[in-house]
Coordinates of C-alpha atoms and ligand atoms in Angstrom, one line a residue:
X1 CA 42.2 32.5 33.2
X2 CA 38.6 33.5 33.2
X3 CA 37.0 36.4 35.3
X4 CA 33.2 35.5 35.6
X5 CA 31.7 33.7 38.6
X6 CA 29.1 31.0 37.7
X7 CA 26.1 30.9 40.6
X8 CA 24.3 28.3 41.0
X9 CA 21.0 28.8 43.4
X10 CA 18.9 26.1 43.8
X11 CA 16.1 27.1 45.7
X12 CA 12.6 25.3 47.0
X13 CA 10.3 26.7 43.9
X14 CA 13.3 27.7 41.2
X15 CA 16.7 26.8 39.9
X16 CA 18.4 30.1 39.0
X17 CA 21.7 30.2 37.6
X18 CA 23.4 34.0 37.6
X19 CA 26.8 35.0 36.2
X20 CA 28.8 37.9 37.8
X21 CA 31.8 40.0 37.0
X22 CA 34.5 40.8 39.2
X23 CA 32.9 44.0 40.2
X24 CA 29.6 42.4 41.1
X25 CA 27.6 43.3 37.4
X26 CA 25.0 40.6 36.7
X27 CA 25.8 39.7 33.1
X28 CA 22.8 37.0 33.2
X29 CA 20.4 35.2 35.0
X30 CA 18.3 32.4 34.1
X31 CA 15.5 30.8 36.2
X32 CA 13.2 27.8 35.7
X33 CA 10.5 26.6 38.3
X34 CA 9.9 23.7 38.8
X35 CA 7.1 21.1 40.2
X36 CA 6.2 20.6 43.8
X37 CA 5.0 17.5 45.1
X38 CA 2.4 17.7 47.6
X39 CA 1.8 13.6 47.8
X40 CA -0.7 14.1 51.1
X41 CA -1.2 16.7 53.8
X42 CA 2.0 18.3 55.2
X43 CA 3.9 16.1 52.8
X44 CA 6.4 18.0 50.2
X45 CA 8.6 16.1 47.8
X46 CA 10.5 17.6 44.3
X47 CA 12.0 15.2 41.7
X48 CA 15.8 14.7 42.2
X49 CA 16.3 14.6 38.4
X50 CA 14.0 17.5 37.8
X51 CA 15.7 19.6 40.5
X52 CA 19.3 18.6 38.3
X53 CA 18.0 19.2 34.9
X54 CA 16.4 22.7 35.4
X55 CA 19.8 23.5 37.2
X56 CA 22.0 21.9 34.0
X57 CA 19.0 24.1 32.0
X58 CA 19.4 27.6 33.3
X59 CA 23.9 26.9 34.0
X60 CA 23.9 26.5 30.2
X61 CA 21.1 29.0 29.4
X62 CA 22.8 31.8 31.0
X63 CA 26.5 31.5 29.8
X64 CA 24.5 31.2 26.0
X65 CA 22.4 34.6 27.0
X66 CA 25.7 36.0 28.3
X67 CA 27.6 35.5 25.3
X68 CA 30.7 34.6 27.5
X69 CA 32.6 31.0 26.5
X70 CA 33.5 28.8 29.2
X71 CA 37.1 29.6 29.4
X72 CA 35.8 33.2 30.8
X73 CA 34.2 31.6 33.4
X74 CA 36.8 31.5 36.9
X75 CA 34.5 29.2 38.8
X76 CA 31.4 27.9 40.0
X77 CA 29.8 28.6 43.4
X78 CA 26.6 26.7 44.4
X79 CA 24.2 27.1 47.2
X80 CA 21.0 25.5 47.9
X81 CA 17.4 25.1 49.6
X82 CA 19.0 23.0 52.7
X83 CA 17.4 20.0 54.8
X84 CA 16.1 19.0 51.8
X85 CA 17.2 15.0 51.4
X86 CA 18.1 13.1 48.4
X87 CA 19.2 9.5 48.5
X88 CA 20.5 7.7 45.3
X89 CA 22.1 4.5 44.1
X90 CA 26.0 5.3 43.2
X91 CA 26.1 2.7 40.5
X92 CA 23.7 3.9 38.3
X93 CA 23.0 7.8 39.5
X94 CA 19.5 6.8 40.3
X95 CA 17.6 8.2 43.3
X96 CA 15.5 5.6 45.0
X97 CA 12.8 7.9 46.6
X98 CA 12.0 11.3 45.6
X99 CA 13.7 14.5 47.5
X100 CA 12.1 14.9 50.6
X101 CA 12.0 18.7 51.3
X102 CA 13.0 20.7 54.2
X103 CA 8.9 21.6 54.9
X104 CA 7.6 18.2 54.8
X105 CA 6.2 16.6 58.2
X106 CA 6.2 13.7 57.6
X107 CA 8.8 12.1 60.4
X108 CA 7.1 14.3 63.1
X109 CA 6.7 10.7 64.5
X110 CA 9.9 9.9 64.3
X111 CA 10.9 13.1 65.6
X112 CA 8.5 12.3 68.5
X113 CA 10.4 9.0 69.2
X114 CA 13.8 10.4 69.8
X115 CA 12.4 13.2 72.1
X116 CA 10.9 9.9 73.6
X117 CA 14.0 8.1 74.5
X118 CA 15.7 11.3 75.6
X119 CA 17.6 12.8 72.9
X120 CA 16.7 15.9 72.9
X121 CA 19.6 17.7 75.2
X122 CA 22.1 16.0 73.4
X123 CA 20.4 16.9 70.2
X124 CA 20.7 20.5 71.1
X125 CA 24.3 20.5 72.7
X126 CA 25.7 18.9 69.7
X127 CA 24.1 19.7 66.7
X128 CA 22.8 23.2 67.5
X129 CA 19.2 22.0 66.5
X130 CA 15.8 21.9 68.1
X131 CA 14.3 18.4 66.9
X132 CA 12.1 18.7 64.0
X133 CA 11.0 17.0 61.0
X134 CA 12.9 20.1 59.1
X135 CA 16.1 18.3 59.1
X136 CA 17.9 16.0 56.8
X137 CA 18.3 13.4 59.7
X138 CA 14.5 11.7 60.3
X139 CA 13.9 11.7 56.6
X140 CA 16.7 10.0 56.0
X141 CA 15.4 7.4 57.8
X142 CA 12.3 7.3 56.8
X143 CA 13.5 6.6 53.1
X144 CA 15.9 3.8 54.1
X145 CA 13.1 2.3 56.6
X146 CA 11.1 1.9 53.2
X147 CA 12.8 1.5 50.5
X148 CA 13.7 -2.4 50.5
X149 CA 16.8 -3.4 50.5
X150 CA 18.0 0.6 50.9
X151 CA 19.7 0.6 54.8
X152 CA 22.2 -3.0 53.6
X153 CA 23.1 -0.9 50.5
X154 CA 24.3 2.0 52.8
X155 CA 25.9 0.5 54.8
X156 CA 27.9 -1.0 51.9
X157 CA 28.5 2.7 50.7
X158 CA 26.1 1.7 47.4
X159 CA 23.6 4.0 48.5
X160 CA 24.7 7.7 49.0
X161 CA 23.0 10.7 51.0
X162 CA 23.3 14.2 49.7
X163 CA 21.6 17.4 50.4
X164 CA 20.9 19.4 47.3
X165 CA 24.4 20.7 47.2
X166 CA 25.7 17.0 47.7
X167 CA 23.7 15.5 44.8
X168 CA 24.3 18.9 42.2
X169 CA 28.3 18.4 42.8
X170 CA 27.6 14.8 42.0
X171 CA 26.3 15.5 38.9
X172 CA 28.7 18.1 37.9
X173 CA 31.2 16.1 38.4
X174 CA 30.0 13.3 36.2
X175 CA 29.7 11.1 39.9
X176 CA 33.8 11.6 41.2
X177 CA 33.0 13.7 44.1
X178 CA 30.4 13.0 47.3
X179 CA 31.3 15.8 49.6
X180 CA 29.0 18.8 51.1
X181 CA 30.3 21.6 52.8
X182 CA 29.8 23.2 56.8
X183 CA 26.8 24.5 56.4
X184 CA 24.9 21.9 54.5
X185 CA 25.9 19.5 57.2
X186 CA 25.4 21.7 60.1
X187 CA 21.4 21.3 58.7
X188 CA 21.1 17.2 59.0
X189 CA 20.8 17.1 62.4
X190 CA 23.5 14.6 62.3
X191 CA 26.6 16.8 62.6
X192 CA 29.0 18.1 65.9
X193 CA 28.8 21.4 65.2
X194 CA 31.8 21.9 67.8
X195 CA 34.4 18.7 67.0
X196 CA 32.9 19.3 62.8
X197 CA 32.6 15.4 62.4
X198 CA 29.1 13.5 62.3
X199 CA 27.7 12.2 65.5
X200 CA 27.8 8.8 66.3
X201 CA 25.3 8.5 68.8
X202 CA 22.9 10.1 66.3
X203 CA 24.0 7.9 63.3
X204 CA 22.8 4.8 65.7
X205 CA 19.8 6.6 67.2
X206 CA 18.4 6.6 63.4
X207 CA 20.4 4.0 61.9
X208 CA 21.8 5.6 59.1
X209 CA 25.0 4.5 58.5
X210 CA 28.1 6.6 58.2
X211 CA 29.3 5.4 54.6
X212 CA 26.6 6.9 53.0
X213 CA 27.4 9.9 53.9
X214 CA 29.1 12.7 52.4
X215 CA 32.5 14.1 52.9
X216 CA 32.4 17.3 54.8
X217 CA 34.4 20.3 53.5
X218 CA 34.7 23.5 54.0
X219 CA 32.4 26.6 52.2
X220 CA 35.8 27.8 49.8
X221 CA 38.0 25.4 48.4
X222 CA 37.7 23.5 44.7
X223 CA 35.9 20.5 45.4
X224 CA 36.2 19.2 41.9
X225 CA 35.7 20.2 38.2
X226 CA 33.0 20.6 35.7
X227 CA 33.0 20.4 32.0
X228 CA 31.3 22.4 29.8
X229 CA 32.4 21.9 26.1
X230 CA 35.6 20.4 27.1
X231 CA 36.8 23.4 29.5
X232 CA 36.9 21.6 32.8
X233 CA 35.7 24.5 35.2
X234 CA 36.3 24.4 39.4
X235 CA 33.2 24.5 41.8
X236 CA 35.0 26.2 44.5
X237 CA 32.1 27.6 46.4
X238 CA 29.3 26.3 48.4
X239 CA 26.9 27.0 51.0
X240 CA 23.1 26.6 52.0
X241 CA 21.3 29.4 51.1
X242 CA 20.4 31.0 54.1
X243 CA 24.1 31.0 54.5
X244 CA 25.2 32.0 51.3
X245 CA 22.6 35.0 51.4
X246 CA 24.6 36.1 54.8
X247 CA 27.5 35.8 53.1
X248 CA 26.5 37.8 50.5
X249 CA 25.1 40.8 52.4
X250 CA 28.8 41.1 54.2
X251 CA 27.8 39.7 57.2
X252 CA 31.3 38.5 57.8
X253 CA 31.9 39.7 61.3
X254 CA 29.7 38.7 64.5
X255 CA 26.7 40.9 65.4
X256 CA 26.4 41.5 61.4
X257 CA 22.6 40.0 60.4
X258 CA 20.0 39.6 57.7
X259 CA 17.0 38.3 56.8
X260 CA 15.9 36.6 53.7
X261 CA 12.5 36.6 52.3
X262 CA 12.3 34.1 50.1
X263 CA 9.2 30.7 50.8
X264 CA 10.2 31.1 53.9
X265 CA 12.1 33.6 55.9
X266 CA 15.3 33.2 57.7
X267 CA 17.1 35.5 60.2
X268 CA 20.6 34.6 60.7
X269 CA 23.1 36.5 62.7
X270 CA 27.0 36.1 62.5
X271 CA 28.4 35.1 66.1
X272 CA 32.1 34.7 65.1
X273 CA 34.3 31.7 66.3
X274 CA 32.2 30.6 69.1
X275 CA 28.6 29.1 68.8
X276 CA 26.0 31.0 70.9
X277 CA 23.0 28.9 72.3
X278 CA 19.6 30.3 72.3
X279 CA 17.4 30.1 75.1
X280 CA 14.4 31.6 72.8
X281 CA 13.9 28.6 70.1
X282 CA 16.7 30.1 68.2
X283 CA 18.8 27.6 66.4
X284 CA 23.0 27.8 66.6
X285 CA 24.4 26.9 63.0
X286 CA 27.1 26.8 60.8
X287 CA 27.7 30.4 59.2
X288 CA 30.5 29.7 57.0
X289 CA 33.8 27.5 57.0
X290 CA 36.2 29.7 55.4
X291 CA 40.7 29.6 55.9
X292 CA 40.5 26.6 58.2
X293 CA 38.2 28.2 60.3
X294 CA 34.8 28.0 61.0
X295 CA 32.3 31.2 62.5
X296 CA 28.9 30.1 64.1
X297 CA 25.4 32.0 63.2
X298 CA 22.3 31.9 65.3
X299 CA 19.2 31.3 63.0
X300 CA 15.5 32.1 63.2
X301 CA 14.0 29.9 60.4
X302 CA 10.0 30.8 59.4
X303 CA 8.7 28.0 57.6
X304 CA 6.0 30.0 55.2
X305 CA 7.3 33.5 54.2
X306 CA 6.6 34.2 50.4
X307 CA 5.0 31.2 50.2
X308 CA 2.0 32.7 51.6
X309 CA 2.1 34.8 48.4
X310 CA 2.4 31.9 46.2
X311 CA -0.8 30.1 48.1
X312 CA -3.1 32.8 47.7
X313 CA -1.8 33.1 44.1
X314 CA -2.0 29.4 43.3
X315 CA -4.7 27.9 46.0
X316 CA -6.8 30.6 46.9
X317 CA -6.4 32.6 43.3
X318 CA -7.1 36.1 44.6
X319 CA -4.5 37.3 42.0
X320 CA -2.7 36.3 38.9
X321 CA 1.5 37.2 39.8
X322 CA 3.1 37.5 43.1
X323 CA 3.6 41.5 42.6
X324 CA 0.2 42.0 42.5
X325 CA -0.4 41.1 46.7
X326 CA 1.5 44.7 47.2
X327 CA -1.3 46.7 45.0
X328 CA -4.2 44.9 46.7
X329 CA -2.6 45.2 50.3
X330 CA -2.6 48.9 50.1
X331 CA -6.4 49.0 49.0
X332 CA -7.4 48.7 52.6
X333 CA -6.4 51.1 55.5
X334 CA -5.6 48.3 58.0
X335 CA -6.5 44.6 58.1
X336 CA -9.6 45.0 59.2
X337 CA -9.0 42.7 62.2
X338 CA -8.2 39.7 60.6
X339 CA -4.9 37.7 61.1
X340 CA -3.6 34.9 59.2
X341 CA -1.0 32.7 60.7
X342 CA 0.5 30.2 57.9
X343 CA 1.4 27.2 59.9
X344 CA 0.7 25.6 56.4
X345 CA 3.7 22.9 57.8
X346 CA 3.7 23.5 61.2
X347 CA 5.6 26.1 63.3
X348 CA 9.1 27.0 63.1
X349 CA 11.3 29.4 65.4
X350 CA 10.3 30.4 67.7
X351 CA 7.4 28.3 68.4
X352 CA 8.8 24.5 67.1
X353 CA 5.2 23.1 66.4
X354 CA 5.2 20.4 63.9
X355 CA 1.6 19.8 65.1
X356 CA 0.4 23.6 64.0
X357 CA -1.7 24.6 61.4
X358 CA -2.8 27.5 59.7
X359 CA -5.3 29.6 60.8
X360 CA -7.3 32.5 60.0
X361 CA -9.1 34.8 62.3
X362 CA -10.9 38.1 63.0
X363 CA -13.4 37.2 59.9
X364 CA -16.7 39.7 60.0
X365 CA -19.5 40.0 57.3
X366 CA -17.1 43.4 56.3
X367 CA -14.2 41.2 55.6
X368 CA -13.2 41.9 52.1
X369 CA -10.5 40.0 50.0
X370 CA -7.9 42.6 50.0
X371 CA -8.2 42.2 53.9
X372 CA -7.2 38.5 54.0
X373 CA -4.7 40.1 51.5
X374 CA -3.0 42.3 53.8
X375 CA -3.2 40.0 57.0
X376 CA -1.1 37.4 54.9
X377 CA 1.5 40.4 53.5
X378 CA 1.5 41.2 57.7
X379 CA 2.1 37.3 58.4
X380 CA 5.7 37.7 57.1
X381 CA 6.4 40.6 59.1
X382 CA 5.1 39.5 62.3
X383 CA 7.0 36.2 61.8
X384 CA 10.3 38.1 61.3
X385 CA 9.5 40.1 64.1
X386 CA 8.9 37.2 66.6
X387 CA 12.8 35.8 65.0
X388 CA 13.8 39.2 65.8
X389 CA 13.0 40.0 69.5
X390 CA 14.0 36.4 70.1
X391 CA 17.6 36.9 68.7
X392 CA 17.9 40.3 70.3
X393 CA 16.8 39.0 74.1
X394 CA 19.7 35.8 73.2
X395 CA 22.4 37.7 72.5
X396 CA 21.2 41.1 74.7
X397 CA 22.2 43.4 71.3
X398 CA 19.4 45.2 69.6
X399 CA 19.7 45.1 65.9
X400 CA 19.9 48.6 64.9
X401 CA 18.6 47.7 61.4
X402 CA 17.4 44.7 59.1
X403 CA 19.2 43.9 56.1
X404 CA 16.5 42.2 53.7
X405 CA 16.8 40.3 50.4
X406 CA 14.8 37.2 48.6
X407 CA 12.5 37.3 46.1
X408 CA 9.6 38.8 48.5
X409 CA 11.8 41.7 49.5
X410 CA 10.5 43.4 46.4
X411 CA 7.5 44.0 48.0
X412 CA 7.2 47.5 49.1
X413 CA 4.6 46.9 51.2
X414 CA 5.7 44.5 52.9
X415 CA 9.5 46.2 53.2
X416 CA 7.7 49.2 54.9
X417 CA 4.9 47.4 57.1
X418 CA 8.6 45.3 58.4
X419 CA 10.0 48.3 59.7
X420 CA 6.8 50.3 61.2
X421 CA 6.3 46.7 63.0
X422 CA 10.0 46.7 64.2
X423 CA 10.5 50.1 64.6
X424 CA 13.6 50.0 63.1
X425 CA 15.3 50.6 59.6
X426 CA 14.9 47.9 57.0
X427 CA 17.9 48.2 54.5
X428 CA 17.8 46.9 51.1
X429 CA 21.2 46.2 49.2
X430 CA 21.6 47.3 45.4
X431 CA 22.5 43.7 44.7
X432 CA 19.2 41.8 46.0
X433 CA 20.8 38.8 44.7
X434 CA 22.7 37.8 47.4
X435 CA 22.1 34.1 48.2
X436 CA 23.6 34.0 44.4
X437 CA 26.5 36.7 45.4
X438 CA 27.1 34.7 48.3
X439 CA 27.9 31.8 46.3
X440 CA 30.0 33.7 43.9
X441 CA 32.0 35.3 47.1
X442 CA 32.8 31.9 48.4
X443 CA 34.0 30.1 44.8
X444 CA 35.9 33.7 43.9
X445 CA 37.6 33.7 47.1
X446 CA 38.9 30.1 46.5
X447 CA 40.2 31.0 42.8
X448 CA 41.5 34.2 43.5
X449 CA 38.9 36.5 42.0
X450 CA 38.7 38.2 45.5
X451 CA 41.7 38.4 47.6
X452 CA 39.4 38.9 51.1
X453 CA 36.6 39.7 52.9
X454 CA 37.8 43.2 53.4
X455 CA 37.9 43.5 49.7
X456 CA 34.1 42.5 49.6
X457 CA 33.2 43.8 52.2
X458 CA 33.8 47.5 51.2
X459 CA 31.5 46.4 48.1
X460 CA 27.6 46.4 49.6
X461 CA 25.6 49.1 48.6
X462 CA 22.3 49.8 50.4
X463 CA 19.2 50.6 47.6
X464 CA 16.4 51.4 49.9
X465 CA 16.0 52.1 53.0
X466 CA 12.6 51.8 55.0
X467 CA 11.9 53.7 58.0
X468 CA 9.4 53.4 60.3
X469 CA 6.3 55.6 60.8
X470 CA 4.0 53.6 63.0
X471 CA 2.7 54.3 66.5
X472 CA 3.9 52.7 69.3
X473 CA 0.8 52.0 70.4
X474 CA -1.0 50.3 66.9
X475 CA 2.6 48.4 66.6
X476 CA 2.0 46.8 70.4
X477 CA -2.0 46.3 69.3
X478 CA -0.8 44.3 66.3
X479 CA 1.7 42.5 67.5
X480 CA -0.5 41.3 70.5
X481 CA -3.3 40.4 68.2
X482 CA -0.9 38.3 66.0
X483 CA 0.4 36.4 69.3
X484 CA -3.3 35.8 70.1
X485 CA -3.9 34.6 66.7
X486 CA -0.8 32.3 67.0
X487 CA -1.9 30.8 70.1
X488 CA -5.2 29.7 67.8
X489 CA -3.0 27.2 65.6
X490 CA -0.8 25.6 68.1
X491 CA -1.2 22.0 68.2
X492 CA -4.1 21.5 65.7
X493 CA -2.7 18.7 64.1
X494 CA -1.9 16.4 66.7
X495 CA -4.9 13.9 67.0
Ligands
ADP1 N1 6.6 41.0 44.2 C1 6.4 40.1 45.1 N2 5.7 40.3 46.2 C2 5.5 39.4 47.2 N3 6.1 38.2 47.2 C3 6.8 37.9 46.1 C4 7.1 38.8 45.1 N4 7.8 38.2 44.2 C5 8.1 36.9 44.7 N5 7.5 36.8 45.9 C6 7.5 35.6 46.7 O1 8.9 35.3 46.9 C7 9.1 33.8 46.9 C8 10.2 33.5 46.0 O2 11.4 34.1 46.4 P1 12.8 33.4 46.2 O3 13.8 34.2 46.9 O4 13.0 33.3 44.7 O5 12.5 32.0 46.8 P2 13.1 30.6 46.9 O6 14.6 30.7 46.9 O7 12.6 30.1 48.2 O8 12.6 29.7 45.8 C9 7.8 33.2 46.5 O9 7.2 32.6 47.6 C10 6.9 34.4 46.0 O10 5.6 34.2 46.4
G3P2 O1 14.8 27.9 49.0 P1 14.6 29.0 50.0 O2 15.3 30.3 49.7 O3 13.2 29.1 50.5 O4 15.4 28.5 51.3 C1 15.0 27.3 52.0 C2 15.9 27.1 53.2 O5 17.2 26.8 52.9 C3 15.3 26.0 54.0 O6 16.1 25.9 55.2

């Protein structure tokens, strides 16, 4: 029997696929971006079959570079960008629309409407959610209200939903298996987070009918096989992301929390067996179904975190590579007074404003480019911040540190500016790769690899730890600058 554990992370701007040993060594990884649709304002889509071969791509890329043969491999754990909705035609493996992603805005009407005919309490109470055009639910819709002939097909079971897991566990298994697991569904907006089955009264609210949807599992089990070169290979792990990434820092036991910097950020916190409501736009979600159980997680999701990077990179070309934002950051002593709030897609936690844009502010004839530099590189932290007092003031426990990771945590900028703005210690792991570990955790536990938690547990390793130096008194100037500077966006897009 093989020992290595094939990752797969699918994420909003890269498929990466990473193979681990038993003890956690990276033997390989392999990433390939790929293209983001921006089809009109506040609109995102990715190609379905773009988003499967780069993942197919780097799977095989990495077990080449790693020199390993499939038979070495134990199994395959996948996690995914979640919310992100994918609709295709069972008979021929066709999508019919492209992949709606988890940022787009475009069913903020539709959103609207359900708030309209009162939905939003029982949206709340039973799916953990706050309504927003983030989850699966409204853009499935949307793609069935347009596609002709789309919403008969479903309801004949022709036409199948998926989120990314859904359709990537479909494809690996050549089209036998349509199942998701916990924490995937627990992201629709469609699922009873309490009684684990999808909502009826939902399902009718949007018409979307129940036979196109996926069988829910749990996060650990083999939900089918895979072949590579005629070994046939379990996927035995899956989670979304966020999820996976909490997973992976051994936040198995409630109170345990982290936050992933990735295109956006998201805070999640481990609340065992029983889901905790937020009073503070904080959303109750799925942490992991593991041994017949399930344990809750309360989530602060940021909608643009390292993608604020990426858009004065891409957009705004102030710089040629991501890395590059920490250099031009520390060229200036503060931010000069300038804040930048990157409601590029509207709002998230805590605010839920689908209607907000971004904004930036404090601009003099002094402002310099490193300045608008630096008030971007302090977006993310202030975000986090806001995700942070919020969880703390629901669940009345401070956080006595932050446990970071995602592809923006290499910033040591940013890592630092994080904690002087939190006061608080900001602890990086030795593996940052932990939305991939995650994954890994939850297909090795189901194969035997790992016996327990406990096992892995006793495994994370801290790299870096942050600590803050800032006054209390610049920290509460910031901090109420940044909520002034929020209050600028709200709302901008509704007209
Ligand atoms: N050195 C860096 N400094 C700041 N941001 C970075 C750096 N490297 C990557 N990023 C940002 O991190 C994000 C990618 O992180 P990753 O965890 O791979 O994201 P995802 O899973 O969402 O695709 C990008 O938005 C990018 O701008
Ligand atoms: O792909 P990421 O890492 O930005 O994560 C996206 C989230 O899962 C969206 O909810």
């Amino acid at each position: 029997m093989g020992t290595y554990i094939l990752a797969l992370d699918q994420g909003t701007t890269s498929s990466r696929a990473i193979l681990f040993d038993r003890e956690q060594n990276i033997l390989g990884v392999a990433q390939k971006e790929f293209t983001q649709f921006y089809p009109k304002e506040g609109w995102v889509e990715h190609d379905p079959i773009e988003i499967w071969s780069s993942q197919y791509g780097v799977m095989m890329e990495v077990i080449a570079q790693a020199g390993v043969t499939p038979a070495e491999i134990a199994a395959i754990g996948i996690t995914n960008q979640r919310e992100t909705t994918i609709l295709w035609d069972k008979e021929t493996g066709r999508p019919i629309h492209n992949a709606i992603v988890w940022q787009c805005r475009r069913t903020a009407d539709i959103v609207d409407k359900l708030r309209a005919d009162g939905l939003e309490d029982h949206i709340r109470r039973t799916t953990g959610l706050v309504p927003d055009a983030y989850f699966s639910a409204t853009k499935i819709k949307w793609i069935l209200d347009r596609v002709e002939g789309a919403r008969e097909k479903a309801r004949r079971g022709e036409i199948l939903f998926g989120t990314v897991d859904t359709w990537l566990l479909w494809k690996l298994t050549n089209g036998a298996v349509h199942a998701t697991d916990v924490t995937n569904a627990s992201r629709t907006m469609l699922y009873d987070i309490r009684k684990l089955d999808w909502d009826d009264t939902l399902l009718q609210a949007l018409d979307i009918p129940r036979a196109m949807l996926p069988q829910v599992r749990s996060s650990s089990e083999i939900y089918g096989y895979t072949d590579i070169q005629g070994v046939q290979i379990p996927i035995s792990g899956i989670a979304g992301d966020q999820q996976a990434a909490l997973f992976g820092q051994g936040c198995f036991s409630s109170g345990d929390a982290k936050n992933t910097y990735g295109t956006g950020c998201f805070l999640l916190m481990n609340t065992g067996e029983t889901p905790c409501e937020s009073r503070n736009g904080l959303l109750t979600t799925i942490a992991v179904g593991l041994n017949g159980k399930v344990q809750y997680a309360l989530e602060g999701s940021v909608f643009v975190g390292g993608a604020v990077i990426q858009w004065l990179r891409d957009e705004m070309r102030f710089f040629a590579e991501s890395r590059d934002a920490e250099y031009y950051a520390q060229k200036v002593s503060d931010n000069g007074g300038v804040y930048l709030v990157p409601a590029f897609t509207g709002l998230g936690a805590p605010y839920w404003d689908m209607y907000a844009r971004g904004v930036l502010v404090g601009i003099t004839r002094g402002t310099q480019r490193e300045h608008i530099i630096r008030a971007a590189q302090e977006s993310i932290a202030y975000q986090v911040a806001d995700l942070v007092h919020a969880m703390e003031s629901d669940t009345g426990v401070p956080l006595t540190n932050l446990k970071a990771d995602g592809g923006a945590s290499r910033d040591m900028f940013l890592m630092q500016f994080q904690a002087d703005i939190l006061d608080r210690q900001v602890l990086r792991p030795a593996i940052r790769e932990t939305t991939a570990l995650g994954a890994a955790y939850l297909a090795g536990l189901a194969t035997n690899v790992w016996s327990s938690t406990e096992e892995l547990g006793r495994l994370w390793r801290c790299d870096t730890a942050f600590t803050p130096a800032m006054e209390a008194a610049n920290r509460e100037k910031l901090m109420g600058d940044w909520h002034r500077a929020v209050e600028r966006c709200r709302g901008w897009a509704d007209r």
